[in-house]
Amino acid sequence: MEQKIADIDRQHFISFEGIDYSGKTTQINLLQAFLQKKGYSVYVLREPGGTVISEKIRDILLDRNHHEMSERAEIFLYSAARVQLVSEKIIPLLKEGYFIIADRYVDSTTAYQGYGRGLDLEMVKQINSAATFGLMPSITFYMEITPEQAQQRRLESGAGADRLEGAGIDFYQRVFNGYKELIRKEPDRFRVINAMQSVNSIHKKIIDLLEDHL
């Protein structure tokens, strides 16, 4: 059954984007706590994931043993996880009046699979539209950090690299450039945040920008 999104208020649907180790999750948790104190019902979702089916797809996508996965298989798996998330969680929760915070959304697919993997951008656009029923966030916070800075943070954390994180610095430079192009094309939706500032400074900036938006 096709989802109807014409009557959905997107004002309370926001997303966070950025390359890995940009600090998205920390800021999402802080924003969730802030909004809950304001009296909002808040639901945080991550991509890929957020539902039982989507989390199983996530495990497949990030498993380093799946090095033979083709670029097209990758984008369709991400999109399968997304369409399940949008259908099962995002649309129903927005209709119930929840404030939705998405840790990644379609911009990640465009940046990583389109620009990073080199897939045809028009094809990526069509797949993204089909997977989301055309539903987009009203505002997207882009946590800006260079690939070199992100790599340094990962090394300092001692964390191992998943399949995507192990793609190499050249891949992440293409992703970084892809995000820049997305921001250039949609300046009204994106808010660029210097992710190398202190956690508190970033949180304050996000709150200020969100309050202006609302």
CSV table of C-alpha atoms in Angstrom, one decimal:
chain,number,residue,atom,x,y,z
A,1,MET,CA,0.0,0.0,0.0
A,2,GLU,CA,1.5,3.4,-1.1
A,3,GLN,CA,2.1,5.9,1.7
A,4,LYS,CA,0.4,9.3,1.6
A,5,ILE,CA,2.7,12.1,2.6
A,6,ALA,CA,0.8,15.2,1.3
A,7,ASP,CA,-0.8,15.8,4.7
A,8,ILE,CA,2.4,15.3,6.8
A,9,ASP,CA,3.9,18.3,8.6
A,10,ARG,CA,7.7,18.0,7.9
A,11,GLN,CA,8.6,20.9,10.3
A,12,HIS,CA,9.5,18.4,13.0
A,13,PHE,CA,11.5,16.1,10.8
A,14,ILE,CA,15.2,16.9,10.9
A,15,SER,CA,18.3,15.0,9.9
A,16,PHE,CA,22.0,15.0,10.7
A,17,GLU,CA,24.6,14.3,8.1
A,18,GLY,CA,28.4,14.2,7.8
A,19,ILE,CA,31.2,11.7,7.3
A,20,ASP,CA,32.0,9.2,10.0
A,21,TYR,CA,33.4,10.5,13.3
A,22,SER,CA,32.0,14.0,12.8
A,23,GLY,CA,30.2,13.9,16.1
A,24,LYS,CA,26.6,13.4,14.8
A,25,THR,CA,25.5,11.0,17.5
A,26,THR,CA,26.7,13.1,20.4
A,27,GLN,CA,24.8,16.1,19.1
A,28,ILE,CA,21.7,14.1,18.3
A,29,ASN,CA,21.6,12.9,21.9
A,30,LEU,CA,22.0,16.4,23.3
A,31,LEU,CA,19.3,17.7,21.0
A,32,GLN,CA,17.0,14.9,21.9
A,33,ALA,CA,17.4,15.8,25.6
A,34,PHE,CA,16.9,19.5,24.9
A,35,LEU,CA,13.7,19.0,23.0
A,36,GLN,CA,12.2,16.5,25.5
A,37,LYS,CA,12.8,19.2,28.2
A,38,LYS,CA,10.8,21.5,26.0
A,39,GLY,CA,7.9,19.1,26.1
A,40,TYR,CA,8.3,17.5,22.7
A,41,SER,CA,7.8,13.7,22.1
A,42,VAL,CA,11.1,12.9,20.3
A,43,TYR,CA,12.1,9.8,18.4
A,44,VAL,CA,15.7,9.2,17.2
A,45,LEU,CA,16.4,7.0,14.3
A,46,ARG,CA,19.6,5.8,12.6
A,47,GLU,CA,20.3,4.8,9.1
A,48,PRO,CA,20.7,2.1,8.1
A,49,GLY,CA,18.5,0.7,10.8
A,50,GLY,CA,15.7,1.7,13.1
A,51,THR,CA,13.5,-1.3,12.5
A,52,VAL,CA,14.0,-5.0,13.0
A,53,ILE,CA,14.3,-5.6,9.2
A,54,SER,CA,16.4,-2.5,8.6
A,55,GLU,CA,18.9,-3.5,11.4
A,56,LYS,CA,19.4,-6.9,9.8
A,57,ILE,CA,20.2,-5.1,6.5
A,58,ARG,CA,22.6,-2.9,8.4
A,59,ASP,CA,24.5,-5.9,9.6
A,60,ILE,CA,24.9,-7.1,6.1
A,61,LEU,CA,26.0,-3.7,4.8
A,62,LEU,CA,28.7,-3.0,7.4
A,63,ASP,CA,30.1,-6.6,7.7
A,64,ARG,CA,33.8,-6.3,6.5
A,65,ASN,CA,33.6,-9.9,5.3
A,66,HIS,CA,31.2,-8.7,2.5
A,67,HIS,CA,34.0,-7.1,0.5
A,68,GLU,CA,32.7,-8.5,-2.7
A,69,MET,CA,29.4,-6.5,-2.5
A,70,SER,CA,28.8,-4.6,-5.7
A,71,GLU,CA,28.0,-0.8,-5.7
A,72,ARG,CA,24.5,-1.4,-7.0
A,73,ALA,CA,23.8,-4.1,-4.5
A,74,GLU,CA,25.0,-1.7,-1.8
A,75,ILE,CA,22.7,1.2,-2.8
A,76,PHE,CA,19.6,-1.1,-3.1
A,77,LEU,CA,20.3,-2.6,0.3
A,78,TYR,CA,20.5,0.9,1.9
A,79,SER,CA,17.3,1.9,0.1
A,80,ALA,CA,15.5,-1.3,1.2
A,81,ALA,CA,16.4,-0.5,4.8
A,82,ARG,CA,15.2,3.1,4.3
A,83,VAL,CA,11.9,2.3,2.7
A,84,GLN,CA,11.1,0.0,5.7
A,85,LEU,CA,12.1,2.8,8.1
A,86,VAL,CA,10.1,5.4,6.4
A,87,SER,CA,7.0,3.2,6.1
A,88,GLU,CA,7.2,1.6,9.6
A,89,LYS,CA,8.5,4.5,11.7
A,90,ILE,CA,8.9,8.0,10.1
A,91,ILE,CA,5.6,8.5,8.5
A,92,PRO,CA,3.4,7.0,11.3
A,93,LEU,CA,5.4,8.9,14.0
A,94,LEU,CA,5.2,12.3,12.2
A,95,LYS,CA,1.4,11.8,11.8
A,96,GLU,CA,1.3,11.2,15.6
A,97,GLY,CA,3.1,14.5,16.2
A,98,TYR,CA,6.5,13.2,17.1
A,99,PHE,CA,9.7,15.2,16.6
A,100,ILE,CA,11.9,12.9,14.4
A,101,ILE,CA,15.7,13.2,14.4
A,102,ALA,CA,17.3,11.0,11.8
A,103,ASP,CA,21.0,10.0,12.1
A,104,ARG,CA,21.6,10.0,8.3
A,105,TYR,CA,19.0,10.0,5.5
A,106,VAL,CA,19.0,10.2,1.7
A,107,ASP,CA,21.9,12.7,1.6
A,108,SER,CA,24.2,9.9,2.9
A,109,THR,CA,23.2,7.7,0.0
A,110,THR,CA,23.9,10.5,-2.5
A,111,ALA,CA,27.2,11.4,-0.9
A,112,TYR,CA,28.5,7.8,-0.3
A,113,GLN,CA,27.0,5.8,-3.1
A,114,GLY,CA,26.6,8.6,-5.7
A,115,TYR,CA,29.8,10.6,-5.3
A,116,GLY,CA,31.8,8.1,-3.3
A,117,ARG,CA,31.2,5.0,-5.3
A,118,GLY,CA,30.6,6.9,-8.6
A,119,LEU,CA,27.1,5.6,-9.3
A,120,ASP,CA,25.0,7.6,-11.7
A,121,LEU,CA,23.5,10.5,-9.8
A,122,GLU,CA,20.2,10.6,-11.6
A,123,MET,CA,19.7,6.9,-10.8
A,124,VAL,CA,20.6,7.6,-7.2
A,125,LYS,CA,18.1,10.5,-7.1
A,126,GLN,CA,15.3,8.2,-8.4
A,127,ILE,CA,16.1,5.4,-6.0
A,128,ASN,CA,16.1,7.9,-3.1
A,129,SER,CA,12.8,9.3,-4.1
A,130,ALA,CA,11.2,5.9,-4.4
A,131,ALA,CA,12.5,4.8,-1.0
A,132,THR,CA,11.2,7.9,0.8
A,133,PHE,CA,7.9,8.5,-1.1
A,134,GLY,CA,9.4,11.9,-1.6
A,135,LEU,CA,9.5,12.7,2.1
A,136,MET,CA,12.4,15.0,3.0
A,137,PRO,CA,13.5,16.6,6.3
A,138,SER,CA,12.7,20.3,6.8
A,139,ILE,CA,16.2,21.0,8.0
A,140,THR,CA,19.5,19.1,7.8
A,141,PHE,CA,22.5,19.7,10.1
A,142,TYR,CA,25.7,18.9,8.3
A,143,MET,CA,28.6,18.2,10.7
A,144,GLU,CA,31.6,19.4,8.7
A,145,ILE,CA,34.9,17.6,9.2
A,146,THR,CA,37.6,16.7,6.7
A,147,PRO,CA,38.5,13.1,5.9
A,148,GLU,CA,41.9,13.6,7.5
A,149,GLN,CA,40.3,14.9,10.7
A,150,ALA,CA,37.8,12.1,10.8
A,151,GLN,CA,40.6,9.5,10.3
A,152,GLN,CA,42.6,11.0,13.2
A,153,ARG,CA,39.5,10.8,15.4
A,154,ARG,CA,39.0,7.1,14.5
A,155,LEU,CA,42.6,6.3,15.3
A,156,GLU,CA,42.4,8.1,18.6
A,157,SER,CA,39.2,6.3,19.5
A,158,GLY,CA,40.9,2.9,19.0
A,159,ALA,CA,37.8,1.7,17.1
A,160,GLY,CA,38.1,-0.7,14.2
A,161,ALA,CA,36.8,0.2,10.7
A,162,ASP,CA,33.6,-1.3,9.4
A,163,ARG,CA,33.3,-2.2,5.7
A,164,LEU,CA,32.4,1.4,4.6
A,165,GLU,CA,34.9,3.0,7.0
A,166,GLY,CA,37.7,0.9,5.5
A,167,ALA,CA,37.1,2.3,2.0
A,168,GLY,CA,40.1,4.6,2.2
A,169,ILE,CA,40.9,8.3,2.3
A,170,ASP,CA,40.3,8.9,-1.4
A,171,PHE,CA,36.8,7.5,-1.1
A,172,TYR,CA,36.0,9.8,1.8
A,173,GLN,CA,37.4,12.8,0.0
A,174,ARG,CA,34.8,12.1,-2.8
A,175,VAL,CA,32.1,11.8,-0.2
A,176,PHE,CA,33.2,15.0,1.4
A,177,ASN,CA,33.1,16.8,-1.9
A,178,GLY,CA,29.7,15.2,-2.6
A,179,TYR,CA,28.3,16.8,0.6
A,180,LYS,CA,29.7,20.1,-0.5
A,181,GLU,CA,27.8,19.8,-3.8
A,182,LEU,CA,24.6,18.9,-2.1
A,183,ILE,CA,24.8,21.9,0.2
A,184,ARG,CA,25.4,24.1,-2.8
A,185,LYS,CA,22.3,22.8,-4.5
A,186,GLU,CA,20.0,23.0,-1.4
A,187,PRO,CA,21.3,25.9,0.8
A,188,ASP,CA,17.9,26.5,2.3
A,189,ARG,CA,17.7,23.0,3.9
A,190,PHE,CA,21.3,22.6,5.0
A,191,ARG,CA,22.9,24.2,8.1
A,192,VAL,CA,26.7,23.7,8.1
A,193,ILE,CA,28.3,23.2,11.5
A,194,ASN,CA,32.0,23.3,12.1
A,195,ALA,CA,32.4,19.9,13.8
A,196,MET,CA,35.8,20.7,15.2
A,197,GLN,CA,34.4,23.1,17.8
A,198,SER,CA,33.7,22.0,21.4
A,199,VAL,CA,30.7,19.8,22.1
A,200,ASN,CA,28.9,22.6,24.0
A,201,SER,CA,29.6,25.2,21.3
A,202,ILE,CA,28.2,23.0,18.6
A,203,HIS,CA,25.1,22.2,20.7
A,204,LYS,CA,24.4,25.9,21.3
A,205,LYS,CA,24.8,26.6,17.6
A,206,ILE,CA,22.4,23.8,16.7
A,207,ILE,CA,19.8,25.0,19.2
A,208,ASP,CA,20.1,28.6,17.9
A,209,LEU,CA,19.7,27.5,14.3
A,210,LEU,CA,16.8,25.2,15.1
A,211,GLU,CA,14.9,27.8,17.1
A,212,ASP,CA,15.3,30.2,14.1
A,213,HIS,CA,13.9,27.5,11.8
A,214,LEU,CA,10.9,26.7,14.0
